[in-house]
PDB file of N, CA and C in Angstrom:
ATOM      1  N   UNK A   1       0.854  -1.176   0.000  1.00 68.00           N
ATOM      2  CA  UNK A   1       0.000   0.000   0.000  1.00 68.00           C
ATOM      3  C   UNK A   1       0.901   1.240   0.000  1.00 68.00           C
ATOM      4  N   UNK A   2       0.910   1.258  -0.790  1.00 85.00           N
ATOM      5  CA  UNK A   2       1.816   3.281  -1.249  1.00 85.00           C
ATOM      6  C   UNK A   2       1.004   4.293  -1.149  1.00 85.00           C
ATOM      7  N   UNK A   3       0.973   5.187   0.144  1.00 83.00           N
ATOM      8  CA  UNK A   3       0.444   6.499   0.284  1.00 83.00           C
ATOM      9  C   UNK A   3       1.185   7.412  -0.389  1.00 83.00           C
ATOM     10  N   UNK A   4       0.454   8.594  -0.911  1.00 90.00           N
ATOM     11  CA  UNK A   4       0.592   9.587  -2.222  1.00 90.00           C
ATOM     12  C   UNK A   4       1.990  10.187  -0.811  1.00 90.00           C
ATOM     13  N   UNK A   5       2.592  11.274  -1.060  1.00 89.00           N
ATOM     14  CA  UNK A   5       3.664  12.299  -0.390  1.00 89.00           C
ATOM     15  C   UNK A   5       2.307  13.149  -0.208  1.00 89.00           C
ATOM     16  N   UNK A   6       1.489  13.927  -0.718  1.00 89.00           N
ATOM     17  CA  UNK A   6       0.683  14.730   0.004  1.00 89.00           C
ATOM     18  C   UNK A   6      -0.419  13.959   0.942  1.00 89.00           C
ATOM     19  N   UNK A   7      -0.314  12.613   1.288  1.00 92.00           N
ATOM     20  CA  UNK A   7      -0.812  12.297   2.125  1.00 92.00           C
ATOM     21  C   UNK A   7      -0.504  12.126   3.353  1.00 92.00           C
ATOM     22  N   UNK A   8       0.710  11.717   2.933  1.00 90.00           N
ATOM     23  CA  UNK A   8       1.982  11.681   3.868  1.00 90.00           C
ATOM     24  C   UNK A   8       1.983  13.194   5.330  1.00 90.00           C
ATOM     25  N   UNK A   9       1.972  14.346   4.017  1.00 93.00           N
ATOM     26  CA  UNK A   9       1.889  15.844   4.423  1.00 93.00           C
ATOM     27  C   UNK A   9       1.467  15.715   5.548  1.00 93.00           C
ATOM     28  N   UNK A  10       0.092  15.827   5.003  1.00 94.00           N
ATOM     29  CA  UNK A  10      -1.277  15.769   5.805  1.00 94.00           C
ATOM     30  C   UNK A  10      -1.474  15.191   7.034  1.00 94.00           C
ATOM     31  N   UNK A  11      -1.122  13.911   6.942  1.00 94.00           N
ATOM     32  CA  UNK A  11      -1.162  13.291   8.125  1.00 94.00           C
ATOM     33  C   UNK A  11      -0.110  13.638   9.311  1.00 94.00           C
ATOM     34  N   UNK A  12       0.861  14.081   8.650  1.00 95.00           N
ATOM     35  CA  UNK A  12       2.335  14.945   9.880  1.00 95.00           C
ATOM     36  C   UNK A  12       1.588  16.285  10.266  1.00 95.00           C
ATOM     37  N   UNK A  13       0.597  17.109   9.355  1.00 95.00           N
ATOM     38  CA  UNK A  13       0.065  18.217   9.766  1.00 95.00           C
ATOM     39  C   UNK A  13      -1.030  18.149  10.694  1.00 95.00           C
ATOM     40  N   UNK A  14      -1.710  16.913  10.785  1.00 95.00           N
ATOM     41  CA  UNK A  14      -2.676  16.688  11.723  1.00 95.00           C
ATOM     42  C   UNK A  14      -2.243  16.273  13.180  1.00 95.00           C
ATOM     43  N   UNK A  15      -1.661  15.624  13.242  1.00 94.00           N
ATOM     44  CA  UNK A  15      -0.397  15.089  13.524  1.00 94.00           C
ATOM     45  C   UNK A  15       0.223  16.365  14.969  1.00 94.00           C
ATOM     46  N   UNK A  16       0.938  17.272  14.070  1.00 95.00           N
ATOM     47  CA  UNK A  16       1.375  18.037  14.685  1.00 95.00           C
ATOM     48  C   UNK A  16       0.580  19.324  15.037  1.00 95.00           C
ATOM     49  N   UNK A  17      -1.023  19.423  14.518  1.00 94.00           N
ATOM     50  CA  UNK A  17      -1.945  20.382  15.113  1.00 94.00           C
ATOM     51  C   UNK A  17      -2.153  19.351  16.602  1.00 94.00           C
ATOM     52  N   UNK A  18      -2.526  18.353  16.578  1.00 93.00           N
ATOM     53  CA  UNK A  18      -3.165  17.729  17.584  1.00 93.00           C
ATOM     54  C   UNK A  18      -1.799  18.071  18.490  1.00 93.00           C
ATOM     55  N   UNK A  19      -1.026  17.473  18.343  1.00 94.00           N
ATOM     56  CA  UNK A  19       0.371  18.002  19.526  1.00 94.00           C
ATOM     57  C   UNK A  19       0.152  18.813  19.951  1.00 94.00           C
ATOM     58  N   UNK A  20       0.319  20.083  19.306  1.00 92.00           N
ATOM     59  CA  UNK A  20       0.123  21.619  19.623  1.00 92.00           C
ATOM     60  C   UNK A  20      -1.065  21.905  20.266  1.00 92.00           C
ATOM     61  N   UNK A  21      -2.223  21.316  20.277  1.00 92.00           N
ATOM     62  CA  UNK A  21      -3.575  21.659  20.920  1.00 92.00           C
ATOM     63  C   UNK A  21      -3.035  21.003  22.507  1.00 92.00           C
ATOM     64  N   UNK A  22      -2.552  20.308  22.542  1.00 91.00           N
ATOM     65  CA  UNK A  22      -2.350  19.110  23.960  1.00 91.00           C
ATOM     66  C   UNK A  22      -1.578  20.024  24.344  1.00 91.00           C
ATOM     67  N   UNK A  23      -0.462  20.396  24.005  1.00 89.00           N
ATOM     68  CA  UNK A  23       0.596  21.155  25.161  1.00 89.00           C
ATOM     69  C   UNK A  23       0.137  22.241  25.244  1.00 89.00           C
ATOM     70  N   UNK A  24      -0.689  23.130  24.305  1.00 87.00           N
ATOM     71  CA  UNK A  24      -1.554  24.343  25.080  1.00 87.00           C
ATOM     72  C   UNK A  24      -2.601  24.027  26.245  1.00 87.00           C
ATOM     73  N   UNK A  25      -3.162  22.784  26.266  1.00 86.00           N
ATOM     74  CA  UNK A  25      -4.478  22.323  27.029  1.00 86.00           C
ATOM     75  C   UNK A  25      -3.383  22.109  28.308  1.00 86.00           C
ATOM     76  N   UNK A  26      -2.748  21.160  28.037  1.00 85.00           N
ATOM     77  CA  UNK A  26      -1.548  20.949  29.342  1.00 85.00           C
ATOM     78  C   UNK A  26      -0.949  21.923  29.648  1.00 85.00           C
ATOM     79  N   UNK A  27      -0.564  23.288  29.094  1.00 84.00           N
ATOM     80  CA  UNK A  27       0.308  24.803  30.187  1.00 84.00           C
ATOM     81  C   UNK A  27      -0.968  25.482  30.668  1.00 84.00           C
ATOM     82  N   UNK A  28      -1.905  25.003  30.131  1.00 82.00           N
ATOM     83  CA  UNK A  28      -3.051  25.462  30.618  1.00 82.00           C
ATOM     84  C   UNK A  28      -3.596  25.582  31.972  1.00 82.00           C
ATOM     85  N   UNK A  29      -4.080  24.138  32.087  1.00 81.00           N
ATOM     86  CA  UNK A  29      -3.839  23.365  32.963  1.00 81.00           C
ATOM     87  C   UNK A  29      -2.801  23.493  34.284  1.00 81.00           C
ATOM     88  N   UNK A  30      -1.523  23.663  34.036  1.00 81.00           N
ATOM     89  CA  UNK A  30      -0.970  23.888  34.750  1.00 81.00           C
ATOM     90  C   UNK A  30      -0.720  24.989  35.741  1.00 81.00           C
ATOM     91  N   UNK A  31      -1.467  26.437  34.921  1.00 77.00           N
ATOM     92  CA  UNK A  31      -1.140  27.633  35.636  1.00 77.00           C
ATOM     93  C   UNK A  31      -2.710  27.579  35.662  1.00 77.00           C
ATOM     94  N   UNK A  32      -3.861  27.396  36.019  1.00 82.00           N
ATOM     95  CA  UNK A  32      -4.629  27.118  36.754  1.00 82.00           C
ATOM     96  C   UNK A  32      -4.604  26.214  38.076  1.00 82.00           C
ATOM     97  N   UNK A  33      -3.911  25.319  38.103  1.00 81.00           N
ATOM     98  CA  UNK A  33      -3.233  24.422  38.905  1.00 81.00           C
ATOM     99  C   UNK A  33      -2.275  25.040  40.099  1.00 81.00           C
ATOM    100  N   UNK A  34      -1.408  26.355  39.222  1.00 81.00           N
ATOM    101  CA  UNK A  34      -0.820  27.229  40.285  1.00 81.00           C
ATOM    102  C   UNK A  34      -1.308  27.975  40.901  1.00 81.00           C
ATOM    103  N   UNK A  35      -2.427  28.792  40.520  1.00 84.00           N
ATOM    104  CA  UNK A  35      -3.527  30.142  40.545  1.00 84.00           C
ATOM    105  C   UNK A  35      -4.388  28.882  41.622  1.00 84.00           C
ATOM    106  N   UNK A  36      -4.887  27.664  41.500  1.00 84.00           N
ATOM    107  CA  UNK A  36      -5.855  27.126  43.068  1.00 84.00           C
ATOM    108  C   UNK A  36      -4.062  27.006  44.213  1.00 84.00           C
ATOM    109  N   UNK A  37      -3.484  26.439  43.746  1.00 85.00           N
ATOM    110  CA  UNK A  37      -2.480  26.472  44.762  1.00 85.00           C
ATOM    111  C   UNK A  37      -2.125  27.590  45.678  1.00 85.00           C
ATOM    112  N   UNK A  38      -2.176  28.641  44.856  1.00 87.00           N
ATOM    113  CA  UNK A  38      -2.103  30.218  45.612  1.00 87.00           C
ATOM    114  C   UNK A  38      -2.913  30.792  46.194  1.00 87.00           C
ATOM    115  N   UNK A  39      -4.502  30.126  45.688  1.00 88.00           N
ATOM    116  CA  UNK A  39      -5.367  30.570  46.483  1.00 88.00           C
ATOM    117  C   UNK A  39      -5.640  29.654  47.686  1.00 88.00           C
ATOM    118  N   UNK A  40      -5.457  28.407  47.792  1.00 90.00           N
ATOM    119  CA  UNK A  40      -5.518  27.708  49.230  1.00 90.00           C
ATOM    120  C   UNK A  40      -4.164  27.890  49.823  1.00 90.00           C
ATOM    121  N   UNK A  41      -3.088  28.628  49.564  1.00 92.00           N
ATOM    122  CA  UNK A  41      -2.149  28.956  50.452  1.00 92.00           C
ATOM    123  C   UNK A  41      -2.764  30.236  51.207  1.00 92.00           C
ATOM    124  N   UNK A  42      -3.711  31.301  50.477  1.00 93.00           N
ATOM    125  CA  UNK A  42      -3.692  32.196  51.245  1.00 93.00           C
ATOM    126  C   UNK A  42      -4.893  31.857  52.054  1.00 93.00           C
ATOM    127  N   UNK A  43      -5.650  31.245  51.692  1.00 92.00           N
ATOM    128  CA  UNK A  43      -6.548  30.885  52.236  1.00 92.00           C
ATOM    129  C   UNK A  43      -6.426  30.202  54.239  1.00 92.00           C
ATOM    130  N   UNK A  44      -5.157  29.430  53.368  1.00 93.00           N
ATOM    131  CA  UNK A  44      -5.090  28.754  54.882  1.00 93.00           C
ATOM    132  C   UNK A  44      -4.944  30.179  56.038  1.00 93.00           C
ATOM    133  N   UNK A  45      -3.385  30.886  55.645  1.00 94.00           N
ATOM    134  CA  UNK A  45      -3.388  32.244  55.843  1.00 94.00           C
ATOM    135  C   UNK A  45      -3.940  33.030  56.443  1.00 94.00           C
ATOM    136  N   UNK A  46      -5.167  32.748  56.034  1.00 93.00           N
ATOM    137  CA  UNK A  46      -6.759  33.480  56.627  1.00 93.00           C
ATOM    138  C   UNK A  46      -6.961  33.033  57.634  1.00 93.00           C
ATOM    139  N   UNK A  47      -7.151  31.741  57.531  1.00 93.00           N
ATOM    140  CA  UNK A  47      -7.887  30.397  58.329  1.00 93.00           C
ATOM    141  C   UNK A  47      -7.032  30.542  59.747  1.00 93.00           C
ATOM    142  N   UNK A  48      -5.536  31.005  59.170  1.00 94.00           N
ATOM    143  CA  UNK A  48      -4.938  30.594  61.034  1.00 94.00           C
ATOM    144  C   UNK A  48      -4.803  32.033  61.202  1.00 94.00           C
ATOM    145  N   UNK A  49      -4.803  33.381  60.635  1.00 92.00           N
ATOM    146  CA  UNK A  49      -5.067  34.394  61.543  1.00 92.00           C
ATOM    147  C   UNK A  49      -6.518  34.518  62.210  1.00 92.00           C
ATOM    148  N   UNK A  50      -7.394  34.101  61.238  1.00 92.00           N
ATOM    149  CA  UNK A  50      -8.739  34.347  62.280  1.00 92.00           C
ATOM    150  C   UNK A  50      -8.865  32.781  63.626  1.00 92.00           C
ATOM    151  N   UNK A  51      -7.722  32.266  63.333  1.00 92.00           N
ATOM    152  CA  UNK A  51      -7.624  31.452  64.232  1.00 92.00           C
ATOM    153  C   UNK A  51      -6.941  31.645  65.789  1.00 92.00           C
ATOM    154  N   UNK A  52      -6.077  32.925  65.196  1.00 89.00           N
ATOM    155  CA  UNK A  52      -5.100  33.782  66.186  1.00 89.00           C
ATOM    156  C   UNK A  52      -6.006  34.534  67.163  1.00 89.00           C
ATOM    157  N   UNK A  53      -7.068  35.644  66.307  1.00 89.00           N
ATOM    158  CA  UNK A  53      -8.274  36.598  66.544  1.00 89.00           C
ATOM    159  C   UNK A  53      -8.821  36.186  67.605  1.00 89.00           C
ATOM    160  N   UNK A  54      -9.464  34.895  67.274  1.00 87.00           N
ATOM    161  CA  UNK A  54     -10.365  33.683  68.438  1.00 87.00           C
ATOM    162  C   UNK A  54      -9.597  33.715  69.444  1.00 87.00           C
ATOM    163  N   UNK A  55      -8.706  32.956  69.484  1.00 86.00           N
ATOM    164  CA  UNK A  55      -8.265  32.862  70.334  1.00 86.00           C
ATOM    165  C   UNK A  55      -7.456  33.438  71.283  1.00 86.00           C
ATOM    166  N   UNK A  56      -6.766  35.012  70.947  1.00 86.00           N
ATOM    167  CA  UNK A  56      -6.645  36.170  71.702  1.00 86.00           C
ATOM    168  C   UNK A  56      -8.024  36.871  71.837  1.00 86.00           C
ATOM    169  N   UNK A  57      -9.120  36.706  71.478  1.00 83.00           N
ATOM    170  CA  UNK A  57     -10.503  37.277  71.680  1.00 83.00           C
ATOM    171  C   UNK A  57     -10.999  36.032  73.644  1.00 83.00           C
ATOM    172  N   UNK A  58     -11.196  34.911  73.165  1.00 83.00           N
ATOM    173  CA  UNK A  58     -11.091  34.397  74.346  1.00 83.00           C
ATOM    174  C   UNK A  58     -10.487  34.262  75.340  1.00 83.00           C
ATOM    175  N   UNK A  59      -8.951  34.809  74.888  1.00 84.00           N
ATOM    176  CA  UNK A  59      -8.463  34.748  76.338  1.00 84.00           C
ATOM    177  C   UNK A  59      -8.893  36.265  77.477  1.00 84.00           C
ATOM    178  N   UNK A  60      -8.820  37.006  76.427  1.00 83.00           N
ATOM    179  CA  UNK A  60      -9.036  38.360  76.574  1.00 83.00           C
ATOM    180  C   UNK A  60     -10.609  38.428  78.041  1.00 83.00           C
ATOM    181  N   UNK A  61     -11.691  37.588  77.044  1.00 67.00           N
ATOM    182  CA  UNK A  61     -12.847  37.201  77.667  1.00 67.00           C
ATOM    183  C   UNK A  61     -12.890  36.429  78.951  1.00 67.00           C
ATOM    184  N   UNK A  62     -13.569  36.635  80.354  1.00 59.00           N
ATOM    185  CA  UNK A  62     -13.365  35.879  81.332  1.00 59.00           C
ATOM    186  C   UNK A  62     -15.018  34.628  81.121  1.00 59.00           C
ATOM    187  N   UNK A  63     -14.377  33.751  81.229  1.00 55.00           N
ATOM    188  CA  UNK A  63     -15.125  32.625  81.047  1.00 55.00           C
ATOM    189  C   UNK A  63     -16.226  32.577  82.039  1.00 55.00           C
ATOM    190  N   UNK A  64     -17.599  31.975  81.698  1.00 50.00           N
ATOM    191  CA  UNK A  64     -19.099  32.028  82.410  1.00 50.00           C
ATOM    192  C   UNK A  64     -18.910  30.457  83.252  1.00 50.00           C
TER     193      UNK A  64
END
């Protein structure tokens, strides 16, 4: 079975669109991946200063 050379082309051009779609979908991917990472770092951040707040708020408070 002998494929024509412009078939040949074609199929390296499809070929190498599909590549190119994947490693854009994958850096994609990835700096969304960094952007949640940054937001549950600050998040935590949050989580243990209002954890600080509380708990200099209660000591502050004399207990019932």
């Amino acid at each position: 079975m002998d494929i024509p050379w412009f078939a040949w082309i074609a199929i390296v051009a499809i070929i190498a669109v599909f590549t190119y779609a994947s490693i854009g979908i994958v850096s994609k991917n990835r700096a969304s991946g960094r952007e949640a990472d940054e937001r549950q770092r600050q998040l935590a951040a949050d989580v243990e200063a209002l954890q600080r707040r509380v708990e200099s708020l209660e000591a502050g408070r004399p207990r019932a």
